[in-house]
């Protein structure tokens, strides 16, 4: 069942929102509507549900309305039309008190540039949410300490945030968001400001955290980076000009792009570097076994990375969570199929590129 | 028909005088009591103890240099007499009491500026209409020649220290409002959103995030307010506010260069002390809030 439901959501800045919506429904583009009504359509009729405990990624280019959409969910921005529901309750109809209650207990947020409070220590930042909710000092210190340990910042409680590196600052941001055990985590390009290596670390850690967590957080994750979307997302929504162009699993997005726009996004992806083991994984058949101490990979390992291990294994390769339990197996056939499909895609792209190169010559001749 | 702005303003003041007498009296009593109390407090301890206290304060918040300056400067304001190897030495300007009077007046008017200026600054930061309305008023308050404030101040509060405080307050409050407004508007959007997304009430947002993050800017405004207040000292002396403006006014009226110079020098010493100390407080607050926008 969907924990977050977004229904017919619009955010229109300025001008005449009613008219802007009517024009947009008639098929006018964002730019045309802006020219006619002076309204900016940031979110254009978004509809989707986020399932409990999934990582739902919203991906799109700069200005496509991702941040606005995310902020409509916790109402940092008031939607112009439409509804957001959490557990079936209409958040868009909440009064101030209920909204605060929701933000204090169920939902928290991580920001692109961290949004830390520089006048507070790391501990002061992490305990902020509990402090405003009125928890007493001893109790909130204890919870904040646990949260810091969780993100690997044990011992940094008394540091000033400005003393920390970007990656560590975002860990503080994450600890601050996790401190009240939220059900829903909203992340607005949370890793975009980090160096590539640190970013990959944080991605892996978040995935691991989310697995260990019981019950797991539901994460609404915003990014403009397709690789990140494919790596993190259980499902991905692709946004274009405020509207949602496609929603699907990473594999669906890659193999069945809904339109030219999505296709142009995904066609240059080397899928084997991104498609994780879990997407080609199947359950262990009754007639098969995998040795308990044999080689294994994590569900998030991209296919290209598991090839050497798979070659060494006799039969299917075990896919295990970091703490041990078997999630499934990956067979050589499944991986071969994936690799071949990717190569096919690459050949098609080359063929097309070749044609476009030849065209000018024929034109001259 | 001729619309006379001057007459209109005079009529307004007269109307205030006639209709708000109890309020004006209350203000007079409150300000009078504050300044009186401060003056007595500052003059309660022997001057050498106070000089030591000022020096320690300068050392603590600012630097050793400012402390040394305070020690020498404040000593020069007092009368020093001692006997060295049978030789009677005496120096100093003997302006201690007037200096403390001035300090009391400045502290009182600055407190009044903060009490009224900071809330207005906060309001202007939160509300664009208030911002638009207050801007020209602040410009007006600051550019109007300060002497002009003396007339309504005297009409409403007669002579003495209270109208001096009122005129000083009007002249010195604008930076406090302006920089409070600016400081709060400069707080990073993400920090505000973060505070809201964790369920802060508007009051928690203001007191736990916005004001602390705006503090260095607000303190810079307070520093300016203090210095503007000090620049009103001579003008306020014209309506009997006393303090260090008195010897200056006397010097002008009687063409006594020495007295006027000493009064002026004393004001400069006090100004440098107040500037360095308030500035250092601002910088201290700033180091913890430096990455405010980062
Ligand atoms: N307060 C506002 N007033 C007017 N227009 C706005 C406002 N906020 C956002 N917009 C517009 O809404 C559109 C969507 O903005 P949004 O910030 O949600 O995009 P985004 O996908 O998050 O982009 P980015 O990757 O740059 O963060 C943009 O065209 C933007 O100019
Ligand atoms: Mg954004």
mmCIF file of N, CA, C and O in Angstrom, chain A residues 155-220:
data_model
loop_
_atom_site.group_PDB
_atom_site.id
_atom_site.type_symbol
_atom_site.label_atom_id
_atom_site.label_comp_id
_atom_site.label_asym_id
_atom_site.label_seq_id
_atom_site.Cartn_x
_atom_site.Cartn_y
_atom_site.Cartn_z
ATOM 1 N N UNK A 155 31.666 10.647 18.411
ATOM 2 C CA UNK A 155 32.801 11.428 18.896
ATOM 3 C C UNK A 155 32.899 12.827 18.313
ATOM 4 O O UNK A 155 33.751 13.603 18.702
ATOM 5 N N UNK A 156 32.019 13.153 17.376
ATOM 6 C CA UNK A 156 32.074 14.486 16.780
ATOM 7 C C UNK A 156 31.033 15.450 17.369
ATOM 8 O O UNK A 156 30.873 16.564 16.894
ATOM 9 N N UNK A 157 30.297 14.967 18.380
ATOM 10 C CA UNK A 157 29.187 15.752 18.915
ATOM 11 C C UNK A 157 29.524 17.183 19.278
ATOM 12 O O UNK A 157 28.729 18.089 19.054
ATOM 13 N N UNK A 158 30.737 17.396 19.816
ATOM 14 C CA UNK A 158 31.074 18.747 20.270
ATOM 15 C C UNK A 158 31.739 19.591 19.195
ATOM 16 O O UNK A 158 32.071 20.747 19.429
ATOM 17 N N UNK A 159 31.950 19.023 18.006
ATOM 18 C CA UNK A 159 32.604 19.803 16.950
ATOM 19 C C UNK A 159 31.681 20.876 16.417
ATOM 20 O O UNK A 159 30.458 20.772 16.498
ATOM 21 N N UNK A 160 32.288 21.921 15.858
ATOM 22 C CA UNK A 160 31.522 22.915 15.114
ATOM 23 C C UNK A 160 31.292 22.351 13.712
ATOM 24 O O UNK A 160 32.184 21.698 13.160
ATOM 25 N N UNK A 161 30.133 22.642 13.153
ATOM 26 C CA UNK A 161 29.845 22.072 11.829
ATOM 27 C C UNK A 161 30.826 22.581 10.779
ATOM 28 O O UNK A 161 31.145 21.869 9.836
ATOM 29 N N UNK A 162 31.315 23.820 10.958
ATOM 30 C CA UNK A 162 32.207 24.395 9.949
ATOM 31 C C UNK A 162 33.576 23.708 9.946
ATOM 32 O O UNK A 162 34.346 23.875 9.010
ATOM 33 N N UNK A 163 33.878 22.933 10.998
ATOM 34 C CA UNK A 163 35.158 22.227 11.031
ATOM 35 C C UNK A 163 35.115 20.956 10.192
ATOM 36 O O UNK A 163 36.133 20.328 9.962
ATOM 37 N N UNK A 164 33.929 20.539 9.771
ATOM 38 C CA UNK A 164 33.798 19.245 9.110
ATOM 39 C C UNK A 164 33.867 19.371 7.593
ATOM 40 O O UNK A 164 33.532 20.406 7.022
ATOM 41 N N UNK A 165 34.277 18.286 6.939
ATOM 42 C CA UNK A 165 34.285 18.245 5.479
ATOM 43 C C UNK A 165 32.844 18.129 4.977
ATOM 44 O O UNK A 165 31.928 17.842 5.748
ATOM 45 N N UNK A 166 32.670 18.350 3.658
ATOM 46 C CA UNK A 166 31.324 18.300 3.091
ATOM 47 C C UNK A 166 30.617 16.984 3.372
ATOM 48 O O UNK A 166 29.464 16.952 3.774
ATOM 49 N N UNK A 167 31.336 15.894 3.167
ATOM 50 C CA UNK A 167 30.737 14.578 3.388
ATOM 51 C C UNK A 167 30.283 14.417 4.828
ATOM 52 O O UNK A 167 29.189 13.914 5.100
ATOM 53 N N UNK A 168 31.135 14.884 5.751
ATOM 54 C CA UNK A 168 30.768 14.760 7.158
ATOM 55 C C UNK A 168 29.611 15.692 7.501
ATOM 56 O O UNK A 168 28.741 15.346 8.308
ATOM 57 N N UNK A 169 29.587 16.862 6.879
ATOM 58 C CA UNK A 169 28.470 17.767 7.143
ATOM 59 C C UNK A 169 27.157 17.127 6.717
ATOM 60 O O UNK A 169 26.145 17.232 7.402
ATOM 61 N N UNK A 170 27.195 16.430 5.566
ATOM 62 C CA UNK A 170 25.946 15.818 5.138
ATOM 63 C C UNK A 170 25.583 14.630 6.031
ATOM 64 O O UNK A 170 24.414 14.305 6.188
ATOM 65 N N UNK A 171 26.599 14.004 6.630
ATOM 66 C CA UNK A 171 26.281 12.969 7.618
ATOM 67 C C UNK A 171 25.531 13.583 8.795
ATOM 68 O O UNK A 171 24.604 12.982 9.336
ATOM 69 N N UNK A 172 25.964 14.796 9.175
ATOM 70 C CA UNK A 172 25.238 15.491 10.251
ATOM 71 C C UNK A 172 23.796 15.738 9.803
ATOM 72 O O UNK A 172 22.843 15.505 10.553
ATOM 73 N N UNK A 173 23.659 16.182 8.542
ATOM 74 C CA UNK A 173 22.318 16.416 8.011
ATOM 75 C C UNK A 173 21.464 15.154 8.065
ATOM 76 O O UNK A 173 20.284 15.195 8.412
ATOM 77 N N UNK A 174 22.108 14.033 7.758
ATOM 78 C CA UNK A 174 21.389 12.755 7.764
ATOM 79 C C UNK A 174 21.043 12.338 9.197
ATOM 80 O O UNK A 174 19.910 11.931 9.486
ATOM 81 N N UNK A 175 22.015 12.491 10.098
ATOM 82 C CA UNK A 175 21.764 12.137 11.500
ATOM 83 C C UNK A 175 20.629 12.990 12.066
ATOM 84 O O UNK A 175 19.762 12.502 12.792
ATOM 85 N N UNK A 176 20.639 14.264 11.703
ATOM 86 C CA UNK A 176 19.596 15.169 12.182
ATOM 87 C C UNK A 176 18.227 14.722 11.685
ATOM 88 O O UNK A 176 17.227 14.825 12.393
ATOM 89 N N UNK A 177 18.202 14.210 10.443
ATOM 90 C CA UNK A 177 16.921 13.795 9.883
ATOM 91 C C UNK A 177 16.460 12.450 10.458
ATOM 92 O O UNK A 177 15.271 12.180 10.528
ATOM 93 N N UNK A 178 17.428 11.625 10.877
ATOM 94 C CA UNK A 178 17.054 10.291 11.347
ATOM 95 C C UNK A 178 16.722 10.254 12.832
ATOM 96 O O UNK A 178 16.215 9.262 13.343
ATOM 97 N N UNK A 179 17.000 11.374 13.522
ATOM 98 C CA UNK A 179 16.981 11.332 14.982
ATOM 99 C C UNK A 179 15.605 11.011 15.558
ATOM 100 O O UNK A 179 15.492 10.404 16.617
ATOM 101 N N UNK A 180 14.551 11.406 14.843
ATOM 102 C CA UNK A 180 13.221 11.124 15.410
ATOM 103 C C UNK A 180 12.586 9.886 14.770
ATOM 104 O O UNK A 180 11.372 9.771 14.744
ATOM 105 N N UNK A 181 13.430 8.981 14.268
ATOM 106 C CA UNK A 181 12.945 7.746 13.642
ATOM 107 C C UNK A 181 11.808 8.000 12.669
ATOM 108 O O UNK A 181 10.705 7.470 12.843
ATOM 109 N N UNK A 182 12.049 8.807 11.644
ATOM 110 C CA UNK A 182 10.950 9.151 10.742
ATOM 111 C C UNK A 182 10.552 7.944 9.893
ATOM 112 O O UNK A 182 11.372 7.053 9.665
ATOM 113 N N UNK A 183 9.304 7.940 9.450
ATOM 114 C CA UNK A 183 8.885 6.905 8.514
ATOM 115 C C UNK A 183 9.276 7.287 7.095
ATOM 116 O O UNK A 183 9.468 6.436 6.246
ATOM 117 N N UNK A 184 9.320 8.601 6.892
ATOM 118 C CA UNK A 184 9.570 9.101 5.539
ATOM 119 C C UNK A 184 10.741 10.064 5.561
ATOM 120 O O UNK A 184 10.801 10.968 6.389
ATOM 121 N N UNK A 185 11.670 9.835 4.649
ATOM 122 C CA UNK A 185 12.833 10.696 4.548
ATOM 123 C C UNK A 185 12.771 11.382 3.187
ATOM 124 O O UNK A 185 12.680 10.718 2.158
ATOM 125 N N UNK A 186 12.785 12.719 3.200
ATOM 126 C CA UNK A 186 12.781 13.470 1.952
ATOM 127 C C UNK A 186 14.200 13.949 1.699
ATOM 128 O O UNK A 186 14.792 14.601 2.552
ATOM 129 N N UNK A 187 14.767 13.606 0.558
ATOM 130 C CA UNK A 187 16.151 13.984 0.298
ATOM 131 C C UNK A 187 16.242 14.770 -1.004
ATOM 132 O O UNK A 187 16.028 14.227 -2.076
ATOM 133 N N UNK A 188 16.566 16.057 -0.885
ATOM 134 C CA UNK A 188 16.640 16.913 -2.068
ATOM 135 C C UNK A 188 18.083 17.023 -2.547
ATOM 136 O O UNK A 188 18.860 17.807 -2.028
ATOM 137 N N UNK A 189 18.427 16.262 -3.544
ATOM 138 C CA UNK A 189 19.795 16.245 -4.088
ATOM 139 C C UNK A 189 20.816 16.184 -2.964
ATOM 140 O O UNK A 189 21.815 16.907 -2.965
ATOM 141 N N UNK A 190 20.555 15.284 -2.028
ATOM 142 C CA UNK A 190 21.338 15.270 -0.800
ATOM 143 C C UNK A 190 22.817 15.007 -1.043
ATOM 144 O O UNK A 190 23.656 15.422 -0.261
ATOM 145 N N UNK A 191 23.149 14.322 -2.124
ATOM 146 C CA UNK A 191 24.556 13.972 -2.349
ATOM 147 C C UNK A 191 25.169 14.748 -3.515
ATOM 148 O O UNK A 191 26.328 14.543 -3.861
ATOM 149 N N UNK A 192 24.403 15.640 -4.118
ATOM 150 C CA UNK A 192 24.883 16.318 -5.327
ATOM 151 C C UNK A 192 26.063 17.238 -5.069
ATOM 152 O O UNK A 192 26.865 17.491 -5.959
ATOM 153 N N UNK A 193 26.159 17.760 -3.842
ATOM 154 C CA UNK A 193 27.238 18.713 -3.578
ATOM 155 C C UNK A 193 28.535 18.027 -3.150
ATOM 156 O O UNK A 193 29.510 18.696 -2.837
ATOM 157 N N UNK A 194 28.541 16.701 -3.155
ATOM 158 C CA UNK A 194 29.718 15.989 -2.642
ATOM 159 C C UNK A 194 30.636 15.511 -3.769
ATOM 160 O O UNK A 194 30.217 15.316 -4.902
ATOM 161 N N UNK A 195 31.916 15.310 -3.432
ATOM 162 C CA UNK A 195 32.861 14.742 -4.394
ATOM 163 C C UNK A 195 32.394 13.356 -4.819
ATOM 164 O O UNK A 195 31.784 12.651 -4.032
ATOM 165 N N UNK A 196 32.733 12.944 -6.057
ATOM 166 C CA UNK A 196 32.241 11.661 -6.566
ATOM 167 C C UNK A 196 32.510 10.480 -5.635
ATOM 168 O O UNK A 196 31.618 9.670 -5.391
ATOM 169 N N UNK A 197 33.728 10.386 -5.096
ATOM 170 C CA UNK A 197 34.040 9.226 -4.250
ATOM 171 C C UNK A 197 33.203 9.223 -2.982
ATOM 172 O O UNK A 197 32.631 8.202 -2.597
ATOM 173 N N UNK A 198 33.141 10.396 -2.350
ATOM 174 C CA UNK A 198 32.375 10.504 -1.109
ATOM 175 C C UNK A 198 30.908 10.268 -1.399
ATOM 176 O O UNK A 198 30.181 9.650 -0.623
ATOM 177 N N UNK A 199 30.488 10.755 -2.559
ATOM 178 C CA UNK A 199 29.099 10.578 -2.930
ATOM 179 C C UNK A 199 28.753 9.083 -3.038
ATOM 180 O O UNK A 199 27.751 8.620 -2.511
ATOM 181 N N UNK A 200 29.654 8.331 -3.692
ATOM 182 C CA UNK A 200 29.408 6.886 -3.830
ATOM 183 C C UNK A 200 29.355 6.220 -2.454
ATOM 184 O O UNK A 200 28.497 5.382 -2.193
ATOM 185 N N UNK A 201 30.274 6.634 -1.570
ATOM 186 C CA UNK A 201 30.252 6.096 -0.199
ATOM 187 C C UNK A 201 28.911 6.335 0.466
ATOM 188 O O UNK A 201 28.308 5.430 1.043
ATOM 189 N N UNK A 202 28.450 7.579 0.375
ATOM 190 C CA UNK A 202 27.210 7.942 1.055
ATOM 191 C C UNK A 202 26.029 7.170 0.470
ATOM 192 O O UNK A 202 25.138 6.734 1.195
ATOM 193 N N UNK A 203 26.057 7.010 -0.865
ATOM 194 C CA UNK A 203 24.973 6.250 -1.504
ATOM 195 C C UNK A 203 24.932 4.832 -0.942
ATOM 196 O O UNK A 203 23.882 4.335 -0.545
ATOM 197 N N UNK A 204 26.113 4.205 -0.896
ATOM 198 C CA UNK A 204 26.149 2.825 -0.405
ATOM 199 C C UNK A 204 25.689 2.746 1.042
ATOM 200 O O UNK A 204 24.945 1.856 1.419
ATOM 201 N N UNK A 205 26.173 3.711 1.838
ATOM 202 C CA UNK A 205 25.804 3.670 3.248
ATOM 203 C C UNK A 205 24.318 3.861 3.447
ATOM 204 O O UNK A 205 23.697 3.213 4.285
ATOM 205 N N UNK A 206 23.741 4.765 2.660
ATOM 206 C CA UNK A 206 22.300 4.990 2.801
ATOM 207 C C UNK A 206 21.537 3.719 2.434
ATOM 208 O O UNK A 206 20.595 3.325 3.120
ATOM 209 N N UNK A 207 21.979 3.073 1.352
ATOM 210 C CA UNK A 207 21.313 1.828 0.956
ATOM 211 C C UNK A 207 21.413 0.784 2.060
ATOM 212 O O UNK A 207 20.449 0.100 2.383
ATOM 213 N N UNK A 208 22.601 0.703 2.650
ATOM 214 C CA UNK A 208 22.787 -0.278 3.716
ATOM 215 C C UNK A 208 21.939 0.051 4.933
ATOM 216 O O UNK A 208 21.270 -0.804 5.492
ATOM 217 N N UNK A 209 21.998 1.343 5.308
ATOM 218 C CA UNK A 209 21.193 1.791 6.447
ATOM 219 C C UNK A 209 19.738 1.440 6.241
ATOM 220 O O UNK A 209 19.069 0.916 7.128
ATOM 221 N N UNK A 210 19.275 1.711 5.030
ATOM 222 C CA UNK A 210 17.861 1.510 4.770
ATOM 223 C C UNK A 210 17.489 0.044 4.888
ATOM 224 O O UNK A 210 16.389 -0.288 5.280
ATOM 225 N N UNK A 211 18.450 -0.830 4.554
ATOM 226 C CA UNK A 211 18.194 -2.261 4.677
ATOM 227 C C UNK A 211 18.183 -2.721 6.128
ATOM 228 O O UNK A 211 17.352 -3.513 6.539
ATOM 229 N N UNK A 212 19.150 -2.195 6.887
ATOM 230 C CA UNK A 212 19.264 -2.624 8.281
ATOM 231 C C UNK A 212 18.089 -2.135 9.109
ATOM 232 O O UNK A 212 17.665 -2.768 10.052
ATOM 233 N N UNK A 213 17.621 -0.945 8.732
ATOM 234 C CA UNK A 213 16.586 -0.295 9.512
ATOM 235 C C UNK A 213 15.345 -1.167 9.611
ATOM 236 O O UNK A 213 14.930 -1.776 8.646
ATOM 237 N N UNK A 214 14.771 -1.243 10.789
ATOM 238 C CA UNK A 214 13.562 -2.043 10.919
ATOM 239 C C UNK A 214 12.571 -1.327 11.812
ATOM 240 O O UNK A 214 12.822 -1.168 12.996
ATOM 241 N N UNK A 215 11.431 -0.863 11.322
ATOM 242 C CA UNK A 215 11.036 -0.927 9.923
ATOM 243 C C UNK A 215 11.797 0.107 9.085
ATOM 244 O O UNK A 215 12.155 1.150 9.612
ATOM 245 N N UNK A 216 12.036 -0.205 7.836
ATOM 246 C CA UNK A 216 12.831 0.675 6.995
ATOM 247 C C UNK A 216 12.104 1.975 6.705
ATOM 248 O O UNK A 216 10.882 2.021 6.660
ATOM 249 N N UNK A 217 12.903 3.037 6.520
ATOM 250 C CA UNK A 217 12.362 4.319 6.089
ATOM 251 C C UNK A 217 11.855 4.212 4.656
ATOM 252 O O UNK A 217 12.412 3.477 3.858
ATOM 253 N N UNK A 218 10.842 4.979 4.366
ATOM 254 C CA UNK A 218 10.486 5.198 2.978
ATOM 255 C C UNK A 218 11.237 6.444 2.539
ATOM 256 O O UNK A 218 11.215 7.448 3.241
ATOM 257 N N UNK A 219 11.934 6.351 1.414
ATOM 258 C CA UNK A 219 12.760 7.492 1.022
ATOM 259 C C UNK A 219 12.286 8.061 -0.312
ATOM 260 O O UNK A 219 12.111 7.330 -1.289
ATOM 261 N N UNK A 220 12.036 9.370 -0.294
ATOM 262 C CA UNK A 220 11.738 10.080 -1.533
ATOM 263 C C UNK A 220 13.002 10.844 -1.874
ATOM 264 O O UNK A 220 13.405 11.749 -1.148
#
